[in-house]
Short mmCIF file of C-alpha atoms in Angstrom, two decimals:
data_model
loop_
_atom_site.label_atom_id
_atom_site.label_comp_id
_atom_site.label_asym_id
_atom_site.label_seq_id
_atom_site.Cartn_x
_atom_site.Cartn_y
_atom_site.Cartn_z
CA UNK A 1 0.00 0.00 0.00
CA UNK A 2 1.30 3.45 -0.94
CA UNK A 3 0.73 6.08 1.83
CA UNK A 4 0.60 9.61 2.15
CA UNK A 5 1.95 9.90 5.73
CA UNK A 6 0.86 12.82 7.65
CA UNK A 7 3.38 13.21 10.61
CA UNK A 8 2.53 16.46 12.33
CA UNK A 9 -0.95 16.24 12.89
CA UNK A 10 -4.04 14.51 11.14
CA UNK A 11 -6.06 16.35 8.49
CA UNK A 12 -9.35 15.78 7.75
CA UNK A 13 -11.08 17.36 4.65
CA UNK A 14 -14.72 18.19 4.36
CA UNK A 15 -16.26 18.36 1.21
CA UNK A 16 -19.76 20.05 0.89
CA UNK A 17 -20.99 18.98 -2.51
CA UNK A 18 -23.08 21.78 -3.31
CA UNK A 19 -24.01 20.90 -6.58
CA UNK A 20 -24.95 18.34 -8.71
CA UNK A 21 -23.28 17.55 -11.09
CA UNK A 22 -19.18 16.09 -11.48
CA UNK A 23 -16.60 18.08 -10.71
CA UNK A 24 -13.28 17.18 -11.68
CA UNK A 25 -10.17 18.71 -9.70
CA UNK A 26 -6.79 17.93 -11.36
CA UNK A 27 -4.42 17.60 -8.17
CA UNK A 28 -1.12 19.32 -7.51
CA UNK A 29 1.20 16.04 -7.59
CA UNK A 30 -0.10 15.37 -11.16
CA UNK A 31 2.98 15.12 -13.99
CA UNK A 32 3.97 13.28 -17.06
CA UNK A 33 4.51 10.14 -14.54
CA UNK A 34 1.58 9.93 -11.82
CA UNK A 35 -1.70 11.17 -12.34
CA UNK A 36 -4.14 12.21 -9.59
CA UNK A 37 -7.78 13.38 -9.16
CA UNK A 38 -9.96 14.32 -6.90
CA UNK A 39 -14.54 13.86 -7.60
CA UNK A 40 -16.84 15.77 -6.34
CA UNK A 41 -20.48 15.05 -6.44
CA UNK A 42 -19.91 11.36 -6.59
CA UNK A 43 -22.34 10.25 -3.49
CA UNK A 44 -24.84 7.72 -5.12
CA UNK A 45 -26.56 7.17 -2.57
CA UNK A 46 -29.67 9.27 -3.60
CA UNK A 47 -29.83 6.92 -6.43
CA UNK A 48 -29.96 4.13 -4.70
CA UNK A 49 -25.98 2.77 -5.76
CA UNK A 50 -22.58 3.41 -5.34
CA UNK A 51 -19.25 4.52 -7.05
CA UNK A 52 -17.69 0.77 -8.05
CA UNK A 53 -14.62 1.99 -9.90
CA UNK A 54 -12.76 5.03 -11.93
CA UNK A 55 -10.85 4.57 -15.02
CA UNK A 56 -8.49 6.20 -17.19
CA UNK A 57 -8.49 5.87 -20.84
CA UNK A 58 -5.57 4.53 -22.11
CA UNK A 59 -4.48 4.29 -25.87
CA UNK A 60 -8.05 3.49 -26.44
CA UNK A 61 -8.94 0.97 -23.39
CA UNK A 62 -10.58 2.28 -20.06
CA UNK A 63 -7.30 1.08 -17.40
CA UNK A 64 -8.68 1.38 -13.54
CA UNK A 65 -7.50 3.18 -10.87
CA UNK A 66 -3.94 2.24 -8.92
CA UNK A 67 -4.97 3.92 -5.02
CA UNK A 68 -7.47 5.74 -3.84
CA UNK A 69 -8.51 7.61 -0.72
CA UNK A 70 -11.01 9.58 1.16
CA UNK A 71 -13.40 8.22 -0.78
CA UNK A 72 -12.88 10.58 -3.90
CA UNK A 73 -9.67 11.36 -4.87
CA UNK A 74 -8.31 8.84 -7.64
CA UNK A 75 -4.70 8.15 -8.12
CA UNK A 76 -3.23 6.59 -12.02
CA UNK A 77 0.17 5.17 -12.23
CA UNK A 78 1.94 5.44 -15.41
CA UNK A 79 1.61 2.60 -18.12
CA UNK A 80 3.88 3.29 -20.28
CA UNK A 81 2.16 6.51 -21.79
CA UNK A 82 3.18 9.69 -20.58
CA UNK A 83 -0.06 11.87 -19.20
CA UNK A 84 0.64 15.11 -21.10
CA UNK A 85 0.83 12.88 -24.36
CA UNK A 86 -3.02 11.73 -23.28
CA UNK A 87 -4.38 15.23 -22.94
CA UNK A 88 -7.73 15.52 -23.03
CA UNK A 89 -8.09 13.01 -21.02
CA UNK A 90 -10.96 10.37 -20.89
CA UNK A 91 -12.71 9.07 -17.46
CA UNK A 92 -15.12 7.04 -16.52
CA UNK A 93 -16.93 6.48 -13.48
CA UNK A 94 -18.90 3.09 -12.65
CA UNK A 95 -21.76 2.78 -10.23
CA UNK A 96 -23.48 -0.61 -9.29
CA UNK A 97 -26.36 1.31 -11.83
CA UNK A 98 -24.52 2.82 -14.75
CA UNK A 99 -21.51 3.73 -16.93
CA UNK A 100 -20.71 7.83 -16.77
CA UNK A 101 -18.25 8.62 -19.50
CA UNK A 102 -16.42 11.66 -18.96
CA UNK A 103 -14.99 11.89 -22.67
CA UNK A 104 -12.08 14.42 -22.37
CA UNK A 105 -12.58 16.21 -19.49
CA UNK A 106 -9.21 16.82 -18.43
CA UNK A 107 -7.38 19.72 -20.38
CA UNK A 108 -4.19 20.58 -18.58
CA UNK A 109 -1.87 18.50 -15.86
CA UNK A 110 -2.01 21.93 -14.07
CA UNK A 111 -2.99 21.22 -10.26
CA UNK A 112 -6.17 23.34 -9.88
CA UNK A 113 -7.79 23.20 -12.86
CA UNK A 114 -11.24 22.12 -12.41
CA UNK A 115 -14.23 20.73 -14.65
CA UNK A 116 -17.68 20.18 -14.32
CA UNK A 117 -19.21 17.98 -16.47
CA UNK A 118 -23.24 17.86 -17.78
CA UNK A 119 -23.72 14.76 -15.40
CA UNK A 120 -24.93 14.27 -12.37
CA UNK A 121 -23.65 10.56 -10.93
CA UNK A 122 -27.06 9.57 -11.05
CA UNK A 123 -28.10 11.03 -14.87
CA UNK A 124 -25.52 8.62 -16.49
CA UNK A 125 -25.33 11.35 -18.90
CA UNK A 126 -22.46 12.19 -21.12
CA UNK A 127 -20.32 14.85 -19.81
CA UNK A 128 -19.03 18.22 -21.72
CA UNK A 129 -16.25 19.70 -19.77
CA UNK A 130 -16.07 23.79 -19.54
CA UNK A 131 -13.33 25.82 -19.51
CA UNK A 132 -10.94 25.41 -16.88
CA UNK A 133 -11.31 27.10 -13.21
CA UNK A 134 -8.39 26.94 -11.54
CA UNK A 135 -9.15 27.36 -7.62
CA UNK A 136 -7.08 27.91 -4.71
CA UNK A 137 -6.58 24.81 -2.37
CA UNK A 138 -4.54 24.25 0.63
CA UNK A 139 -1.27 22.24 -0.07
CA UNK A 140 -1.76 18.59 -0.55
CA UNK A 141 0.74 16.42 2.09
CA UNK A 142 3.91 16.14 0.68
CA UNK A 143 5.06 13.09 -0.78
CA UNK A 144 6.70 11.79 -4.26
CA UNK A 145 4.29 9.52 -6.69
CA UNK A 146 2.98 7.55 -6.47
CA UNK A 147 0.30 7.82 -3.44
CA UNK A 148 -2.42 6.01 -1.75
CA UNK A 149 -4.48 6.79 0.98
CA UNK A 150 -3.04 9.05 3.66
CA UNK A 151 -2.29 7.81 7.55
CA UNK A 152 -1.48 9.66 10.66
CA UNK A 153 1.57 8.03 12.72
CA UNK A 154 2.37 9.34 16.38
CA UNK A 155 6.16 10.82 16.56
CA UNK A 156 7.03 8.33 18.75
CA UNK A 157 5.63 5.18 17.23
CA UNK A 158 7.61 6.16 14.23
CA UNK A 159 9.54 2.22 12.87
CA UNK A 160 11.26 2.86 9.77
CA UNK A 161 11.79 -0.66 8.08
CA UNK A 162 13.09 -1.51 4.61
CA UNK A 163 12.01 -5.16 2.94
CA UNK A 164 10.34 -6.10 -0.49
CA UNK A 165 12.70 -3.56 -1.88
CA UNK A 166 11.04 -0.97 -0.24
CA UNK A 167 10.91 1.59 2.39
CA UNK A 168 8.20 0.82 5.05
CA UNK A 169 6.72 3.13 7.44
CA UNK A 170 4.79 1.13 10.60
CA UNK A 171 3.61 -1.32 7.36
CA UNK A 172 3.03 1.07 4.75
CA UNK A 173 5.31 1.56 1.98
CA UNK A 174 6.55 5.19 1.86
CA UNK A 175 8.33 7.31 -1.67
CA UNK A 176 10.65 9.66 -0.64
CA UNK A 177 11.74 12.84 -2.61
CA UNK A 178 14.80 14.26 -1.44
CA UNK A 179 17.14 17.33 -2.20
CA UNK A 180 21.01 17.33 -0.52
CA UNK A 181 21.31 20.75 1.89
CA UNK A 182 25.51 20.87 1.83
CA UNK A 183 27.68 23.21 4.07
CA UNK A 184 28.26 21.12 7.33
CA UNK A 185 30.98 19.76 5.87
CA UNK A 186 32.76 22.36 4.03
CA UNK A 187 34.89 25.29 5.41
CA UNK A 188 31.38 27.09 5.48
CA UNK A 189 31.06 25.49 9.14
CA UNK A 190 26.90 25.85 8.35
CA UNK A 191 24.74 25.26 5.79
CA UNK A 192 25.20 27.46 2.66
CA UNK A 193 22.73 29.83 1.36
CA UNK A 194 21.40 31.56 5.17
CA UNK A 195 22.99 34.44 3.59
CA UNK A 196 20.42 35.08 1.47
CA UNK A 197 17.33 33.43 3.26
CA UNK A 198 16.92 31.72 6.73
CA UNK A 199 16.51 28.66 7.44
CA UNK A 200 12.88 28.35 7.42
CA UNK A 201 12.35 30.06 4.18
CA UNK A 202 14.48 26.84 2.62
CA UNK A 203 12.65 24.25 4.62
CA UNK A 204 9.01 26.01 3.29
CA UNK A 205 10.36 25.90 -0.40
CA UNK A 206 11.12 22.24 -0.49
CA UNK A 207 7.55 21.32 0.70
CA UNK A 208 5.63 23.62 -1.70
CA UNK A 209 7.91 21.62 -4.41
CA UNK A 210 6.98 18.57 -2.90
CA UNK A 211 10.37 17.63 -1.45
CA UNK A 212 9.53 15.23 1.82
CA UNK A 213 13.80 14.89 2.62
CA UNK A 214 17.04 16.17 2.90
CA UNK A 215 20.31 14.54 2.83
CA UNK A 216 22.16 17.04 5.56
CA UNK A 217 26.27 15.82 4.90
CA UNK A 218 28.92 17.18 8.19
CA UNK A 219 32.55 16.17 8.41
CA UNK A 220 33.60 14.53 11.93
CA UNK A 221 36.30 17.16 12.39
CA UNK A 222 33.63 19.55 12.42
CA UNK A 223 31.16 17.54 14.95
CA UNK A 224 34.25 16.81 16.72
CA UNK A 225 35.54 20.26 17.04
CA UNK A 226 33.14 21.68 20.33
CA UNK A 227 29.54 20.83 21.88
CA UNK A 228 28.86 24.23 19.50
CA UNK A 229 29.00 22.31 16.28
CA UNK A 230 27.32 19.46 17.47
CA UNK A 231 24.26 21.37 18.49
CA UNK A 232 24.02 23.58 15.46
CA UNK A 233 23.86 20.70 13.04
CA UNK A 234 21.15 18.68 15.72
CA UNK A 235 19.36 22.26 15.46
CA UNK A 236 19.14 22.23 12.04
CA UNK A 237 18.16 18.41 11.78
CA UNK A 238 15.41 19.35 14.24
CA UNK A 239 14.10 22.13 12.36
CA UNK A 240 13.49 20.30 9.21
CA UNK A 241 11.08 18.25 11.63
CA UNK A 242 9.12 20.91 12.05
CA UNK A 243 8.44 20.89 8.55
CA UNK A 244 7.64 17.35 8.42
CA UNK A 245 11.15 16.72 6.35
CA UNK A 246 12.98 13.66 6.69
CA UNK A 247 16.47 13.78 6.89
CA UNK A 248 19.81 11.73 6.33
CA UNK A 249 22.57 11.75 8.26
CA UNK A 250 25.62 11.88 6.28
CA UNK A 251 29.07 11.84 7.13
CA UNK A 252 30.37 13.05 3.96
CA UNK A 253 34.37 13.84 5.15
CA UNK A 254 36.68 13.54 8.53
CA UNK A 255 37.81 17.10 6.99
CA UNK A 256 35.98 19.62 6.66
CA UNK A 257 36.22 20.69 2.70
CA UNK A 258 38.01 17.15 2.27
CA UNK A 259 36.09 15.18 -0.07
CA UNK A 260 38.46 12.74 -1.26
CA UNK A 261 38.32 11.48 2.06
CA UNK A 262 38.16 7.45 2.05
CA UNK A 263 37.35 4.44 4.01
CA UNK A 264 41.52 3.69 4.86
CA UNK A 265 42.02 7.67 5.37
CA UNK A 266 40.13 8.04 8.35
CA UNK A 267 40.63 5.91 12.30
CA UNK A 268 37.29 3.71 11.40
CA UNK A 269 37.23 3.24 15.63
CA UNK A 270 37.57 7.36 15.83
CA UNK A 271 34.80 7.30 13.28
CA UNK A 272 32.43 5.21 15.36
CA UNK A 273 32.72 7.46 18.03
CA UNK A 274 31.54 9.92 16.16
CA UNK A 275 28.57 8.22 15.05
CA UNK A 276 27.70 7.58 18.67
CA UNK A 277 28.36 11.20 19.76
CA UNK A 278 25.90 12.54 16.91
CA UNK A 279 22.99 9.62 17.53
CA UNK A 280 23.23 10.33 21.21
CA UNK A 281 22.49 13.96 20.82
CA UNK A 282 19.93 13.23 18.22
CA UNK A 283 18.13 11.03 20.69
CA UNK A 284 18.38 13.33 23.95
CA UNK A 285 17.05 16.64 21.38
CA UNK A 286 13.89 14.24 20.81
CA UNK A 287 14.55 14.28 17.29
CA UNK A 288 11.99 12.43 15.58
CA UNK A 289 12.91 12.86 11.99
CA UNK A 290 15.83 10.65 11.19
CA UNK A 291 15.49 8.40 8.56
CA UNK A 292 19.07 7.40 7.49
CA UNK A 293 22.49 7.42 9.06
CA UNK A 294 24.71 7.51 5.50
CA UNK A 295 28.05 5.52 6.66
CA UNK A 296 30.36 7.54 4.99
CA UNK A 297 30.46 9.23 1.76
CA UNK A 298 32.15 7.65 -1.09
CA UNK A 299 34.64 5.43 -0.20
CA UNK A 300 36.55 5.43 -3.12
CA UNK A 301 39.64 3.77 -1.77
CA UNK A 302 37.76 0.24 -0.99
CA UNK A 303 38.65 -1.67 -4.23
CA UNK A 304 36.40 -4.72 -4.62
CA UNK A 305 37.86 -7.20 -2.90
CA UNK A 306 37.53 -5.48 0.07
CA UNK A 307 34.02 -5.19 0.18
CA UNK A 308 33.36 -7.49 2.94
CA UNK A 309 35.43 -4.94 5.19
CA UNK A 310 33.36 -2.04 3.81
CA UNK A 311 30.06 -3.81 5.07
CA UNK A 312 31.55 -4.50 8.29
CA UNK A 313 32.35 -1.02 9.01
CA UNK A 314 28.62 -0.14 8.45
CA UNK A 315 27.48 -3.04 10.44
CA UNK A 316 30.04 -1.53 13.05
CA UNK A 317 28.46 1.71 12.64
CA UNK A 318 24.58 0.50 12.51
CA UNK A 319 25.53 -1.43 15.67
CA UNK A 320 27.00 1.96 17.62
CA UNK A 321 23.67 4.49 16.62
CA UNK A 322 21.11 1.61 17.46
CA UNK A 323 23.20 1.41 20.33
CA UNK A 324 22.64 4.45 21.22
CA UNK A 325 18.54 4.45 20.81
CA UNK A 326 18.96 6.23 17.07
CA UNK A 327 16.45 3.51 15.39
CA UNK A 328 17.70 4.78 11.96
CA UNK A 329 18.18 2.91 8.60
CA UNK A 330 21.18 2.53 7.55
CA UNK A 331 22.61 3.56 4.01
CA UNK A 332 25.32 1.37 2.27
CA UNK A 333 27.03 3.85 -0.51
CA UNK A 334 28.80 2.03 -3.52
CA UNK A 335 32.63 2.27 -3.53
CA UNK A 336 34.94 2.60 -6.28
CA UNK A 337 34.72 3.16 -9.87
CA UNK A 338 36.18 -0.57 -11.15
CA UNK A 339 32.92 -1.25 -12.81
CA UNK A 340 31.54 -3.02 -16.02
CA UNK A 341 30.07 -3.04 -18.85
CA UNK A 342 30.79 0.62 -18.10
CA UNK A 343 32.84 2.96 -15.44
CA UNK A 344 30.99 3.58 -12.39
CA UNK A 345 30.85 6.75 -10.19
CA UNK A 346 32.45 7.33 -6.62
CA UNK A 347 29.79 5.84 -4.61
CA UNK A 348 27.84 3.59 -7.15
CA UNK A 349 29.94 0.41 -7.46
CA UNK A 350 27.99 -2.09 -5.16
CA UNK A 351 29.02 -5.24 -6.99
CA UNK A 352 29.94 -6.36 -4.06
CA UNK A 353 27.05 -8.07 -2.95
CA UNK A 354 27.07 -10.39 -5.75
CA UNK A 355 31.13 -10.88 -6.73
CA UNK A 356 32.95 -10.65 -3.57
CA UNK A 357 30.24 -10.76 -0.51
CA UNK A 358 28.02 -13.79 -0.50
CA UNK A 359 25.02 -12.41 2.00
CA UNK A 360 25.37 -8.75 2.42
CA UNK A 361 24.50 -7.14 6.01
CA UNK A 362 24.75 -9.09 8.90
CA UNK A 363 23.80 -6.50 11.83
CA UNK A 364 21.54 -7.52 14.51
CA UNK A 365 18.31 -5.70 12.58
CA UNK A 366 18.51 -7.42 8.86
CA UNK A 367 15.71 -4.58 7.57
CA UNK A 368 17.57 -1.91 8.50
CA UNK A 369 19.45 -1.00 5.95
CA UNK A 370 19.63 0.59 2.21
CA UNK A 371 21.85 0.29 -0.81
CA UNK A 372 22.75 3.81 -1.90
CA UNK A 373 24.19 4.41 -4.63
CA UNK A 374 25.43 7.34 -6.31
CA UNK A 375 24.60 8.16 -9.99
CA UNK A 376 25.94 10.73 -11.91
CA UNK A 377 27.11 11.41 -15.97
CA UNK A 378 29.74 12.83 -17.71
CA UNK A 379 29.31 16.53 -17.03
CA UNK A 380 29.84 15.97 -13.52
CA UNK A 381 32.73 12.81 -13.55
CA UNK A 382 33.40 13.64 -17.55
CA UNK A 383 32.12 9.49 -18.45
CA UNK A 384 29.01 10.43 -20.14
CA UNK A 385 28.35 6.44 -21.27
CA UNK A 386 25.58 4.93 -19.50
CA UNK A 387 23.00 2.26 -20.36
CA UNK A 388 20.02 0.32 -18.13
CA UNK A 389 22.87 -2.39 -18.40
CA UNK A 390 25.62 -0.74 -16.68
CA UNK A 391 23.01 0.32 -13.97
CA UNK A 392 21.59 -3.16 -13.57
CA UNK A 393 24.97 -4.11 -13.34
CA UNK A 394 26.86 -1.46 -10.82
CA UNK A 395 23.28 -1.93 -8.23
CA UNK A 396 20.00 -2.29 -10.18
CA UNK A 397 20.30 -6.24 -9.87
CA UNK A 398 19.98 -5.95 -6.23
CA UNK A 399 16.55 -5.18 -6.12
CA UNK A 400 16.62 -9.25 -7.12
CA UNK A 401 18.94 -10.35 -5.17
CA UNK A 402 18.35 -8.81 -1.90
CA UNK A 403 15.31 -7.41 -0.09
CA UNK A 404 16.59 -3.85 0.53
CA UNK A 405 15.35 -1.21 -0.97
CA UNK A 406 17.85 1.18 -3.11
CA UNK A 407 17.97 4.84 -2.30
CA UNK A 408 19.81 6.95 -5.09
CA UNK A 409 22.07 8.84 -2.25
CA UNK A 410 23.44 11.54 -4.91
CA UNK A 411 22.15 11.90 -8.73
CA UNK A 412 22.35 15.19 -10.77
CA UNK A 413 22.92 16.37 -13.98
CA UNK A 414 24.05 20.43 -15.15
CA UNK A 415 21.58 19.59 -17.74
CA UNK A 416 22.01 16.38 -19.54
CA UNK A 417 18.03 16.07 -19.85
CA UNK A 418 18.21 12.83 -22.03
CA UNK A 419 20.58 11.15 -19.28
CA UNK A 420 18.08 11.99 -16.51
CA UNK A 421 15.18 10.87 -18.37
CA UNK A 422 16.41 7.51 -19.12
CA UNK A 423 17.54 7.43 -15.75
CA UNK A 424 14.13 7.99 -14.26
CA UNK A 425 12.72 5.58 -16.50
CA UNK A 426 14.92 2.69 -15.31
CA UNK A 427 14.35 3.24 -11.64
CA UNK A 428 10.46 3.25 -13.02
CA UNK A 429 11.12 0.16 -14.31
CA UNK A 430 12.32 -1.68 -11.10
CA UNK A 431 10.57 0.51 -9.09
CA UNK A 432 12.52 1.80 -6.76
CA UNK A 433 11.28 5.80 -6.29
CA UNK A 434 13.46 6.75 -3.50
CA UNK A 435 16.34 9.29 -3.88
CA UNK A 436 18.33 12.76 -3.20
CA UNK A 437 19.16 15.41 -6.28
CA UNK A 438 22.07 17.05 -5.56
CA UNK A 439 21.54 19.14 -4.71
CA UNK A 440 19.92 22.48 -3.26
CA UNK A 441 22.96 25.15 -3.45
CA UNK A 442 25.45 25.52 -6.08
#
């Protein structure tokens, strides 16, 4: 089940149905790749019946509904089509008494736009849609497609899980759409951009795009250098809660600026320590909104086969913040860039599992953990070959292998449109809808 999840409080929408005949809203979240919509006017209980199903017309054959919740809003996944290539688009609405056809009725993927149609859900006429009237509407909970029915989960009974290749929140599967906040780790010594805006302004901009996470890298020199640092970066963790953002842990670098840091660079034991110091102070803030503790960034210097001492260190690690009440996942990067058919990225290569592992994470808590993966093309490494074989390859086959789900840690592009469109087809394609852009600041 796909679930909007509703952290803060519980929301519960009251629709007066004035009128009588359909209304179709297009919703905010609707795109190329997830359609949603909400009916009004769709009680049939006047008539003596009831809605039985919605459907979609698809290259000429009425598809049904993928979720749907509160009883009227109507979620489509995409099947191969894009949306904006089926504008105007067809629905139809079954009751237990007739067939409504709404040929058309949808214009525009704009989130707003509403239609009413000639029909009543008793009249079984034929709808005409009018023109567009785009309404105001408070913001919908925020959450990547696709999206089922929402649920409200108390703080404190929060049990992030991750099985069936996907993440699971208290037994609902949850999509996350994240954006990478840098600065803890640089020579900044804070995040970047509170120059220009504060930090709340930043929070407030990811949610009205429909961002639900933030990957927040420090460097341990920095946590490590005074009770100062340490607070400032739980602080800002904390107030990303308040916004209902998730957010991932990452220690990026041991020095600050330093990313070429790796795995046989840093004192692993020191390293540990640090983990402990920052889930410690996580847990005594009452900080609610950790998702991920993200090992360490990129360890490029772990050449395959060393990968079983990569995945100890994380078990190490995942042992040390459990340890210390942080009931986080924990992310396993890729590591070096020996890869085939094609090079792989700093932080992508998790062949591991399959050439030089056997099993792959042996911690106490075997669905607590995520492969994470970096993903990038050649105008940020300068290799711009890539094919769904060289992903399957470098991590995509683990979706088969292993029961983890696989959060893209890092994946941008300066504006190779064609790479990032074939890469969010493939993750589509093994569904796995989890990730961070990076990122937020230059």
């Amino acid at each position: 089940m796909l679930t909007t999840i509703l952290f803060t409080s519980c929301i519960i929408a009251s629709l007066t149905q004035g009128l009588s005949n359909i209304q179709v809203e297009v919703d905010g979240a609707s795109q190329d790749y997830f359609f949603r919509v909400t009916l009004n006017n769709i009680d049939a209980s006047s008539c003596g019946t009831s809605v039985t199903g919605v459907n979609i017309l698809v290259n000429g054959a009425y598809v049904s509904y993928s979720n749907t919740y509160n009883g009227n809003e109507f979620t489509f996944d995409y099947k191969g089509t894009k949306f904006s290539d089926m504008l105007p688009i067809s629905l139809q609405i079954k009751t237990g008494a007739s067939t409504i056809n709404l040929p058309g009725v949808v214009k525009t993927l704009n989130g707003g736009a509403v239609y009413t149609a000639d029909a009543t859900i008793c009249s079984g006429e034929t709808a005409k849609p009018t023109t567009p009237k785009p309404t105001m509407k408070p913001t919908a909970p925020t959450t990547p497609f696709p999206t089922g029915e929402s649920v409200c989960i108390s703080k404190s009974a929060i049990e992030w899980k991750s099985y069936n290749n996907q993440l699971i929140l208290n037994g609902n599967r949850f999509n996350m759409k994240g954006l990478s906040w840098f600065g803890f780790e640089t020579t900044n010594y804070g995040l970047y951009g509170l120059d220009k805006h504060n930090m709340n302004w930043y929070f407030q901009w990811m949610v009205d795009r429909g961002f639900n996470a933030i990957r927040m890298p420090f460097s341990s020199d920095y946590i490590n250098g005074g009770s100062s640092n340490l607070n400032a970066y739980v602080n800002a963790v904390k107030a990303a809660g308040e916004y209902g953002l998730l957010v991932m842990l990452d220690m990026h670098s041991k020095t600050p600026g330093n990313w070429r840091d790796g795995l046989y660079t840093i004192v692993q034991s020191e390293e540990i320590n640090t983990w402990k110091k920052v889930a410690s102070a996580m847990v005594a803030a009452d900080v609610w909104n950790v998702i991920f503790v993200d090992v360490f960034n990129e360890p490029h210097d772990v050449t395959n086969s060393q990968w079983g001492a990569w995945v100890q260190f994380c078990e190490d690690v995942a042992e040390a913040v459990w340890g210390e009440g942080l009931n986080a996942l924990i992310a396993i990067e890729g590591t070096n860039s020996d890869c085939s058919p094609i090079s792989c990225c700093w932080g992508e290569n998790l062949t591991g599992p399959r050439d030089h592992g056997g099993d792959v994470f042996e911690a106490s808590k075997d669905d607590k953990y995520v492969w994470s993966p970096h993903v990038y093309t050649g105008d940020v490494t300068g290799n711009y070959a890539y094919n769904n074989a060289g992903w399957e390859n470098h991590w995509g086959y683990l979706v088969d292998k292993t029961d983890a789900a696989i959060v893209i840690g890092e994946f941008g592009t300066r504006g190779e449109l064609t790479w990032l469109g074939a890469l969010t087809d493939y993750l589509i394609s093994i569904d796995q809808r989890n990730h961070f852009f990076w990122c937020l600041n230059p």
